[in-house]
């Protein structure tokens, strides 16, 4: 039976691998150093994936975890799930390529942020014949090492799924993605918060929409706010809205039709998002965000606060490059990239949300573009008409990594 090789098994990688294990699949984890250390420190001998609806529990002794992939680990027909950060895609494929040389019917599944991983994978593989399958796994997963209090006193290696959005899997000619789709469709109905699993031939527009959602990562990272507080802060939402609007404009100008299929199973019109994010606090659209796990943060915060390179060029940078190719200015995006890249070169120092907002607006003013002011009336009236508040509010609390 072909196996799934999770390459770069961090939060998302363990989440995907655990669901496949629960479905009876053969899974090999190629772990980051932290997982090796965490497993060695476990007192209970268990790895646990927990959600508000239930949990999946595995004995560590039964898991196959290696620190480095070898050619002997890869067999004909295997599927390699790439879960490294997008800025590590090229270097990871350079490691994998010689290990799959001469192997038949190999597939590489990209389960990463961004929209350019497929092209990077194919470029690094050269003439190697490999099926590349794009996927979107919109889950925010928190990692708790053994004895990391207060929510892991039993010594498990614990992964908490705080939010889980629709999984979107690309349908290919090989149809090797079918088992992955069926595993998530079945297992998540048993233990995870209810959400759809979508199999589609055209995943590009969903990836574009996911990237627009991920533009909040930089905001969360530089303000040092967990997702629950980021959503409740008007200035954070406004910065995200400005970047979202620029990204949507350049994507549409390039002929793309981004959607929010990966955000909700019954997605809202994507053009409404900047208005929703810019809405004043008194409308009450964000009160439910207080229920989000207070430790849930963006993956970019993990990297920036730890002094590691971030995915800023793979996310915001894509919008900037696309805009420049079309001669469309993206001043807010440009300023956010400058802010994050500057922060990467110094000790981590958070920026107050209001200060961040003013810095981004200054970037827009410096470009000569008029700044649109959204006041309570201009935003409140359109949202209030038709009683849409009750419907829209539920869409804002499914923020992913």
PDB file of N, CA, C and O in Angstrom, residues 222-281:
ATOM      1  N   UNK A 222       3.307  41.407  13.682  1.00  0.00           N
ATOM      2  CA  UNK A 222       4.026  42.609  14.094  1.00  0.00           C
ATOM      3  C   UNK A 222       3.361  43.292  15.290  1.00  0.00           C
ATOM      4  O   UNK A 222       4.011  44.051  16.016  1.00  0.00           O
ATOM      5  N   UNK A 223       2.085  43.029  15.550  1.00  0.00           N
ATOM      6  CA  UNK A 223       1.408  43.643  16.701  1.00  0.00           C
ATOM      7  C   UNK A 223       1.478  42.771  17.944  1.00  0.00           C
ATOM      8  O   UNK A 223       1.083  43.213  19.029  1.00  0.00           O
ATOM      9  N   UNK A 224       1.935  41.512  17.791  1.00  0.00           N
ATOM     10  CA  UNK A 224       2.045  40.581  18.915  1.00  0.00           C
ATOM     11  C   UNK A 224       0.685  40.288  19.540  1.00  0.00           C
ATOM     12  O   UNK A 224       0.573  40.052  20.747  1.00  0.00           O
ATOM     13  N   UNK A 225      -0.353  40.265  18.706  1.00  0.00           N
ATOM     14  CA  UNK A 225      -1.699  39.998  19.211  1.00  0.00           C
ATOM     15  C   UNK A 225      -2.172  38.609  18.801  1.00  0.00           C
ATOM     16  O   UNK A 225      -1.986  38.211  17.651  1.00  0.00           O
ATOM     17  N   UNK A 226      -2.801  37.862  19.716  1.00  0.00           N
ATOM     18  CA  UNK A 226      -3.454  36.620  19.316  1.00  0.00           C
ATOM     19  C   UNK A 226      -4.631  36.937  18.407  1.00  0.00           C
ATOM     20  O   UNK A 226      -5.096  38.074  18.334  1.00  0.00           O
ATOM     21  N   UNK A 227      -5.117  35.928  17.705  1.00  0.00           N
ATOM     22  CA  UNK A 227      -6.164  36.160  16.712  1.00  0.00           C
ATOM     23  C   UNK A 227      -7.417  36.782  17.316  1.00  0.00           C
ATOM     24  O   UNK A 227      -8.066  37.627  16.692  1.00  0.00           O
ATOM     25  N   UNK A 228      -7.764  36.374  18.547  1.00  0.00           N
ATOM     26  CA  UNK A 228      -8.992  36.895  19.158  1.00  0.00           C
ATOM     27  C   UNK A 228      -8.907  38.404  19.367  1.00  0.00           C
ATOM     28  O   UNK A 228      -9.892  39.132  19.136  1.00  0.00           O
ATOM     29  N   UNK A 229      -7.745  38.899  19.778  1.00  0.00           N
ATOM     30  CA  UNK A 229      -7.584  40.333  20.004  1.00  0.00           C
ATOM     31  C   UNK A 229      -7.337  41.083  18.702  1.00  0.00           C
ATOM     32  O   UNK A 229      -7.735  42.242  18.558  1.00  0.00           O
ATOM     33  N   UNK A 230      -6.697  40.436  17.761  1.00  0.00           N
ATOM     34  CA  UNK A 230      -6.485  41.066  16.447  1.00  0.00           C
ATOM     35  C   UNK A 230      -7.825  41.392  15.793  1.00  0.00           C
ATOM     36  O   UNK A 230      -8.019  42.490  15.253  1.00  0.00           O
ATOM     37  N   UNK A 231      -8.754  40.454  15.835  1.00  0.00           N
ATOM     38  CA  UNK A 231     -10.065  40.675  15.219  1.00  0.00           C
ATOM     39  C   UNK A 231     -10.872  41.739  15.943  1.00  0.00           C
ATOM     40  O   UNK A 231     -11.695  42.418  15.340  1.00  0.00           O
ATOM     41  N   UNK A 232     -10.649  41.879  17.224  1.00  0.00           N
ATOM     42  CA  UNK A 232     -11.399  42.871  17.991  1.00  0.00           C
ATOM     43  C   UNK A 232     -10.806  44.279  17.876  1.00  0.00           C
ATOM     44  O   UNK A 232     -11.436  45.241  18.318  1.00  0.00           O
ATOM     45  N   UNK A 233      -9.628  44.389  17.282  1.00  0.00           N
ATOM     46  CA  UNK A 233      -8.956  45.684  17.198  1.00  0.00           C
ATOM     47  C   UNK A 233      -9.229  46.338  15.844  1.00  0.00           C
ATOM     48  O   UNK A 233      -8.852  45.802  14.800  1.00  0.00           O
ATOM     49  N   UNK A 234      -9.865  47.509  15.862  1.00  0.00           N
ATOM     50  CA  UNK A 234     -10.228  48.185  14.622  1.00  0.00           C
ATOM     51  C   UNK A 234      -9.020  48.474  13.750  1.00  0.00           C
ATOM     52  O   UNK A 234      -9.066  48.308  12.522  1.00  0.00           O
ATOM     53  N   UNK A 235      -7.917  48.904  14.348  1.00  0.00           N
ATOM     54  CA  UNK A 235      -6.748  49.282  13.563  1.00  0.00           C
ATOM     55  C   UNK A 235      -6.115  48.062  12.878  1.00  0.00           C
ATOM     56  O   UNK A 235      -5.641  48.154  11.740  1.00  0.00           O
ATOM     57  N   UNK A 236      -6.104  46.931  13.559  1.00  0.00           N
ATOM     58  CA  UNK A 236      -5.617  45.704  12.930  1.00  0.00           C
ATOM     59  C   UNK A 236      -6.500  45.310  11.756  1.00  0.00           C
ATOM     60  O   UNK A 236      -6.005  44.978  10.667  1.00  0.00           O
ATOM     61  N   UNK A 237      -7.794  45.342  11.969  1.00  0.00           N
ATOM     62  CA  UNK A 237      -8.711  44.977  10.894  1.00  0.00           C
ATOM     63  C   UNK A 237      -8.588  45.934   9.714  1.00  0.00           C
ATOM     64  O   UNK A 237      -8.661  45.526   8.551  1.00  0.00           O
ATOM     65  N   UNK A 238      -8.388  47.206  10.007  1.00  0.00           N
ATOM     66  CA  UNK A 238      -8.308  48.205   8.945  1.00  0.00           C
ATOM     67  C   UNK A 238      -7.054  48.013   8.100  1.00  0.00           C
ATOM     68  O   UNK A 238      -7.101  48.128   6.868  1.00  0.00           O
ATOM     69  N   UNK A 239      -5.926  47.699   8.727  1.00  0.00           N
ATOM     70  CA  UNK A 239      -4.702  47.421   7.967  1.00  0.00           C
ATOM     71  C   UNK A 239      -4.914  46.207   7.069  1.00  0.00           C
ATOM     72  O   UNK A 239      -4.530  46.202   5.893  1.00  0.00           O
ATOM     73  N   UNK A 240      -5.503  45.155   7.641  1.00  0.00           N
ATOM     74  CA  UNK A 240      -5.803  43.957   6.853  1.00  0.00           C
ATOM     75  C   UNK A 240      -6.722  44.321   5.685  1.00  0.00           C
ATOM     76  O   UNK A 240      -6.507  43.875   4.551  1.00  0.00           O
ATOM     77  N   UNK A 241      -7.742  45.129   5.932  1.00  0.00           N
ATOM     78  CA  UNK A 241      -8.678  45.514   4.881  1.00  0.00           C
ATOM     79  C   UNK A 241      -7.980  46.258   3.750  1.00  0.00           C
ATOM     80  O   UNK A 241      -8.266  46.027   2.564  1.00  0.00           O
ATOM     81  N   UNK A 242      -7.065  47.158   4.085  1.00  0.00           N
ATOM     82  CA  UNK A 242      -6.348  47.913   3.062  1.00  0.00           C
ATOM     83  C   UNK A 242      -5.510  46.988   2.188  1.00  0.00           C
ATOM     84  O   UNK A 242      -5.491  47.110   0.958  1.00  0.00           O
ATOM     85  N   UNK A 243      -4.812  46.047   2.812  1.00  0.00           N
ATOM     86  CA  UNK A 243      -4.004  45.095   2.056  1.00  0.00           C
ATOM     87  C   UNK A 243      -4.885  44.136   1.261  1.00  0.00           C
ATOM     88  O   UNK A 243      -4.562  43.774   0.118  1.00  0.00           O
ATOM     89  N   UNK A 244      -5.987  43.723   1.866  1.00  0.00           N
ATOM     90  CA  UNK A 244      -6.937  42.824   1.199  1.00  0.00           C
ATOM     91  C   UNK A 244      -7.477  43.482  -0.069  1.00  0.00           C
ATOM     92  O   UNK A 244      -7.536  42.851  -1.142  1.00  0.00           O
ATOM     93  N   UNK A 245      -7.849  44.745   0.037  1.00  0.00           N
ATOM     94  CA  UNK A 245      -8.419  45.460  -1.106  1.00  0.00           C
ATOM     95  C   UNK A 245      -7.412  45.571  -2.240  1.00  0.00           C
ATOM     96  O   UNK A 245      -7.759  45.393  -3.417  1.00  0.00           O
ATOM     97  N   UNK A 246      -6.156  45.863  -1.906  1.00  0.00           N
ATOM     98  CA  UNK A 246      -5.121  45.933  -2.940  1.00  0.00           C
ATOM     99  C   UNK A 246      -4.907  44.573  -3.592  1.00  0.00           C
ATOM    100  O   UNK A 246      -4.796  44.469  -4.824  1.00  0.00           O
ATOM    101  N   UNK A 247      -4.835  43.529  -2.783  1.00  0.00           N
ATOM    102  CA  UNK A 247      -4.625  42.199  -3.319  1.00  0.00           C
ATOM    103  C   UNK A 247      -5.743  41.769  -4.236  1.00  0.00           C
ATOM    104  O   UNK A 247      -5.511  41.206  -5.319  1.00  0.00           O
ATOM    105  N   UNK A 248      -6.980  42.021  -3.815  1.00  0.00           N
ATOM    106  CA  UNK A 248      -8.135  41.650  -4.628  1.00  0.00           C
ATOM    107  C   UNK A 248      -8.120  42.401  -5.959  1.00  0.00           C
ATOM    108  O   UNK A 248      -8.418  41.823  -7.013  1.00  0.00           O
ATOM    109  N   UNK A 249      -7.748  43.678  -5.923  1.00  0.00           N
ATOM    110  CA  UNK A 249      -7.736  44.490  -7.143  1.00  0.00           C
ATOM    111  C   UNK A 249      -6.723  43.965  -8.163  1.00  0.00           C
ATOM    112  O   UNK A 249      -7.035  43.836  -9.358  1.00  0.00           O
ATOM    113  N   UNK A 250      -5.505  43.648  -7.707  1.00  0.00           N
ATOM    114  CA  UNK A 250      -4.502  43.197  -8.667  1.00  0.00           C
ATOM    115  C   UNK A 250      -4.810  41.786  -9.165  1.00  0.00           C
ATOM    116  O   UNK A 250      -4.547  41.461 -10.335  1.00  0.00           O
ATOM    117  N   UNK A 251      -5.385  40.941  -8.315  1.00  0.00           N
ATOM    118  CA  UNK A 251      -5.760  39.601  -8.761  1.00  0.00           C
ATOM    119  C   UNK A 251      -6.829  39.667  -9.844  1.00  0.00           C
ATOM    120  O   UNK A 251      -6.749  38.980 -10.870  1.00  0.00           O
ATOM    121  N   UNK A 252      -7.830  40.497  -9.621  1.00  0.00           N
ATOM    122  CA  UNK A 252      -8.890  40.639 -10.628  1.00  0.00           C
ATOM    123  C   UNK A 252      -8.354  41.253 -11.906  1.00  0.00           C
ATOM    124  O   UNK A 252      -8.737  40.853 -13.016  1.00  0.00           O
ATOM    125  N   UNK A 253      -7.437  42.204 -11.795  1.00  0.00           N
ATOM    126  CA  UNK A 253      -6.848  42.828 -12.982  1.00  0.00           C
ATOM    127  C   UNK A 253      -6.044  41.807 -13.789  1.00  0.00           C
ATOM    128  O   UNK A 253      -5.930  41.918 -15.016  1.00  0.00           O
ATOM    129  N   UNK A 254      -5.492  40.798 -13.109  1.00  0.00           N
ATOM    130  CA  UNK A 254      -4.716  39.755 -13.776  1.00  0.00           C
ATOM    131  C   UNK A 254      -5.600  38.648 -14.332  1.00  0.00           C
ATOM    132  O   UNK A 254      -5.089  37.684 -14.923  1.00  0.00           O
ATOM    133  N   UNK A 255      -6.909  38.768 -14.147  1.00  0.00           N
ATOM    134  CA  UNK A 255      -7.832  37.779 -14.684  1.00  0.00           C
ATOM    135  C   UNK A 255      -8.207  36.670 -13.730  1.00  0.00           C
ATOM    136  O   UNK A 255      -8.921  35.732 -14.104  1.00  0.00           O
ATOM    137  N   UNK A 256      -7.761  36.764 -12.481  1.00  0.00           N
ATOM    138  CA  UNK A 256      -8.121  35.754 -11.493  1.00  0.00           C
ATOM    139  C   UNK A 256      -9.484  36.081 -10.881  1.00  0.00           C
ATOM    140  O   UNK A 256      -9.915  37.235 -10.870  1.00  0.00           O
ATOM    141  N   UNK A 257     -10.117  35.058 -10.358  1.00  0.00           N
ATOM    142  CA  UNK A 257     -11.413  35.221  -9.696  1.00  0.00           C
ATOM    143  C   UNK A 257     -11.341  34.588  -8.298  1.00  0.00           C
ATOM    144  O   UNK A 257     -11.922  33.530  -8.050  1.00  0.00           O
ATOM    145  N   UNK A 258     -10.625  35.231  -7.389  1.00  0.00           N
ATOM    146  CA  UNK A 258     -10.454  34.639  -6.050  1.00  0.00           C
ATOM    147  C   UNK A 258     -11.782  34.437  -5.345  1.00  0.00           C
ATOM    148  O   UNK A 258     -12.715  35.231  -5.494  1.00  0.00           O
ATOM    149  N   UNK A 259     -11.868  33.334  -4.588  1.00  0.00           N
ATOM    150  CA  UNK A 259     -13.079  33.046  -3.824  1.00  0.00           C
ATOM    151  C   UNK A 259     -12.698  32.636  -2.414  1.00  0.00           C
ATOM    152  O   UNK A 259     -11.524  32.457  -2.095  1.00  0.00           O
ATOM    153  N   UNK A 260     -13.695  32.494  -1.574  1.00  0.00           N
ATOM    154  CA  UNK A 260     -13.472  32.158  -0.174  1.00  0.00           C
ATOM    155  C   UNK A 260     -13.957  30.753   0.154  1.00  0.00           C
ATOM    156  O   UNK A 260     -14.389  30.477   1.260  1.00  0.00           O
ATOM    157  N   UNK A 261     -13.843  29.843  -0.819  1.00  0.00           N
ATOM    158  CA  UNK A 261     -14.241  28.456  -0.588  1.00  0.00           C
ATOM    159  C   UNK A 261     -13.437  27.854   0.553  1.00  0.00           C
ATOM    160  O   UNK A 261     -13.943  27.046   1.340  1.00  0.00           O
ATOM    161  N   UNK A 262     -12.166  28.264   0.686  1.00  0.00           N
ATOM    162  CA  UNK A 262     -11.339  27.709   1.762  1.00  0.00           C
ATOM    163  C   UNK A 262     -11.590  28.390   3.095  1.00  0.00           C
ATOM    164  O   UNK A 262     -11.020  27.995   4.113  1.00  0.00           O
ATOM    165  N   UNK A 263     -12.436  29.403   3.098  1.00  0.00           N
ATOM    166  CA  UNK A 263     -12.722  30.169   4.316  1.00  0.00           C
ATOM    167  C   UNK A 263     -13.998  29.695   4.983  1.00  0.00           C
ATOM    168  O   UNK A 263     -14.092  29.631   6.204  1.00  0.00           O
ATOM    169  N   UNK A 264     -14.994  29.375   4.187  1.00  0.00           N
ATOM    170  CA  UNK A 264     -16.276  28.889   4.688  1.00  0.00           C
ATOM    171  C   UNK A 264     -16.870  27.941   3.655  1.00  0.00           C
ATOM    172  O   UNK A 264     -16.670  28.107   2.459  1.00  0.00           O
ATOM    173  N   UNK A 265     -17.640  26.924   4.072  1.00  0.00           N
ATOM    174  CA  UNK A 265     -18.293  26.039   3.112  1.00  0.00           C
ATOM    175  C   UNK A 265     -19.368  26.757   2.305  1.00  0.00           C
ATOM    176  O   UNK A 265     -19.720  26.332   1.221  1.00  0.00           O
ATOM    177  N   UNK A 266     -19.906  27.846   2.841  1.00  0.00           N
ATOM    178  CA  UNK A 266     -20.910  28.642   2.128  1.00  0.00           C
ATOM    179  C   UNK A 266     -20.379  30.075   2.066  1.00  0.00           C
ATOM    180  O   UNK A 266     -20.825  30.945   2.794  1.00  0.00           O
ATOM    181  N   UNK A 267     -19.386  30.312   1.205  1.00  0.00           N
ATOM    182  CA  UNK A 267     -18.629  31.554   1.255  1.00  0.00           C
ATOM    183  C   UNK A 267     -19.441  32.789   0.897  1.00  0.00           C
ATOM    184  O   UNK A 267     -20.376  32.741   0.103  1.00  0.00           O
ATOM    185  N   UNK A 268     -19.056  33.908   1.501  1.00  0.00           N
ATOM    186  CA  UNK A 268     -19.658  35.191   1.204  1.00  0.00           C
ATOM    187  C   UNK A 268     -18.977  35.786  -0.018  1.00  0.00           C
ATOM    188  O   UNK A 268     -17.889  35.375  -0.398  1.00  0.00           O
ATOM    189  N   UNK A 269     -19.592  36.779  -0.669  1.00  0.00           N
ATOM    190  CA  UNK A 269     -18.924  37.470  -1.772  1.00  0.00           C
ATOM    191  C   UNK A 269     -17.623  38.103  -1.275  1.00  0.00           C
ATOM    192  O   UNK A 269     -17.616  38.832  -0.284  1.00  0.00           O
ATOM    193  N   UNK A 270     -16.551  37.839  -1.984  1.00  0.00           N
ATOM    194  CA  UNK A 270     -15.240  38.255  -1.491  1.00  0.00           C
ATOM    195  C   UNK A 270     -15.081  39.761  -1.433  1.00  0.00           C
ATOM    196  O   UNK A 270     -14.342  40.300  -0.608  1.00  0.00           O
ATOM    197  N   UNK A 271     -15.804  40.487  -2.291  1.00  0.00           N
ATOM    198  CA  UNK A 271     -15.698  41.935  -2.305  1.00  0.00           C
ATOM    199  C   UNK A 271     -16.226  42.609  -1.050  1.00  0.00           C
ATOM    200  O   UNK A 271     -15.913  43.778  -0.788  1.00  0.00           O
ATOM    201  N   UNK A 272     -17.010  41.887  -0.255  1.00  0.00           N
ATOM    202  CA  UNK A 272     -17.575  42.450   0.973  1.00  0.00           C
ATOM    203  C   UNK A 272     -16.536  42.498   2.103  1.00  0.00           C
ATOM    204  O   UNK A 272     -16.638  43.320   3.014  1.00  0.00           O
ATOM    205  N   UNK A 273     -15.524  41.649   2.016  1.00  0.00           N
ATOM    206  CA  UNK A 273     -14.590  41.503   3.127  1.00  0.00           C
ATOM    207  C   UNK A 273     -13.926  42.803   3.574  1.00  0.00           C
ATOM    208  O   UNK A 273     -13.880  43.079   4.783  1.00  0.00           O
ATOM    209  N   UNK A 274     -13.390  43.633   2.671  1.00  0.00           N
ATOM    210  CA  UNK A 274     -12.772  44.874   3.163  1.00  0.00           C
ATOM    211  C   UNK A 274     -13.740  45.765   3.929  1.00  0.00           C
ATOM    212  O   UNK A 274     -13.354  46.432   4.895  1.00  0.00           O
ATOM    213  N   UNK A 275     -14.997  45.783   3.515  1.00  0.00           N
ATOM    214  CA  UNK A 275     -16.008  46.582   4.215  1.00  0.00           C
ATOM    215  C   UNK A 275     -16.314  45.988   5.579  1.00  0.00           C
ATOM    216  O   UNK A 275     -16.439  46.724   6.574  1.00  0.00           O
ATOM    217  N   UNK A 276     -16.419  44.688   5.642  1.00  0.00           N
ATOM    218  CA  UNK A 276     -16.678  44.041   6.925  1.00  0.00           C
ATOM    219  C   UNK A 276     -15.534  44.294   7.899  1.00  0.00           C
ATOM    220  O   UNK A 276     -15.752  44.585   9.078  1.00  0.00           O
ATOM    221  N   UNK A 277     -14.304  44.178   7.406  1.00  0.00           N
ATOM    222  CA  UNK A 277     -13.148  44.363   8.271  1.00  0.00           C
ATOM    223  C   UNK A 277     -13.009  45.805   8.743  1.00  0.00           C
ATOM    224  O   UNK A 277     -12.477  46.065   9.821  1.00  0.00           O
ATOM    225  N   UNK A 278     -13.494  46.744   7.933  1.00  0.00           N
ATOM    226  CA  UNK A 278     -13.384  48.162   8.278  1.00  0.00           C
ATOM    227  C   UNK A 278     -14.547  48.663   9.123  1.00  0.00           C
ATOM    228  O   UNK A 278     -14.578  49.833   9.507  1.00  0.00           O
ATOM    229  N   UNK A 279     -15.497  47.796   9.417  1.00  0.00           N
ATOM    230  CA  UNK A 279     -16.671  48.216  10.179  1.00  0.00           C
ATOM    231  C   UNK A 279     -16.290  48.649  11.591  1.00  0.00           C
ATOM    232  O   UNK A 279     -15.403  48.070  12.213  1.00  0.00           O
ATOM    233  N   UNK A 280     -16.947  49.688  12.103  1.00  0.00           N
ATOM    234  CA  UNK A 280     -16.655  50.157  13.467  1.00  0.00           C
ATOM    235  C   UNK A 280     -17.068  49.121  14.506  1.00  0.00           C
ATOM    236  O   UNK A 280     -17.940  48.284  14.270  1.00  0.00           O
ATOM    237  N   UNK A 281     -16.433  49.198  15.660  1.00  0.00           N
ATOM    238  CA  UNK A 281     -16.671  48.207  16.713  1.00  0.00           C
ATOM    239  C   UNK A 281     -18.109  48.176  17.191  1.00  0.00           C
ATOM    240  O   UNK A 281     -18.616  47.121  17.582  1.00  0.00           O
TER     241      UNK A 281
END
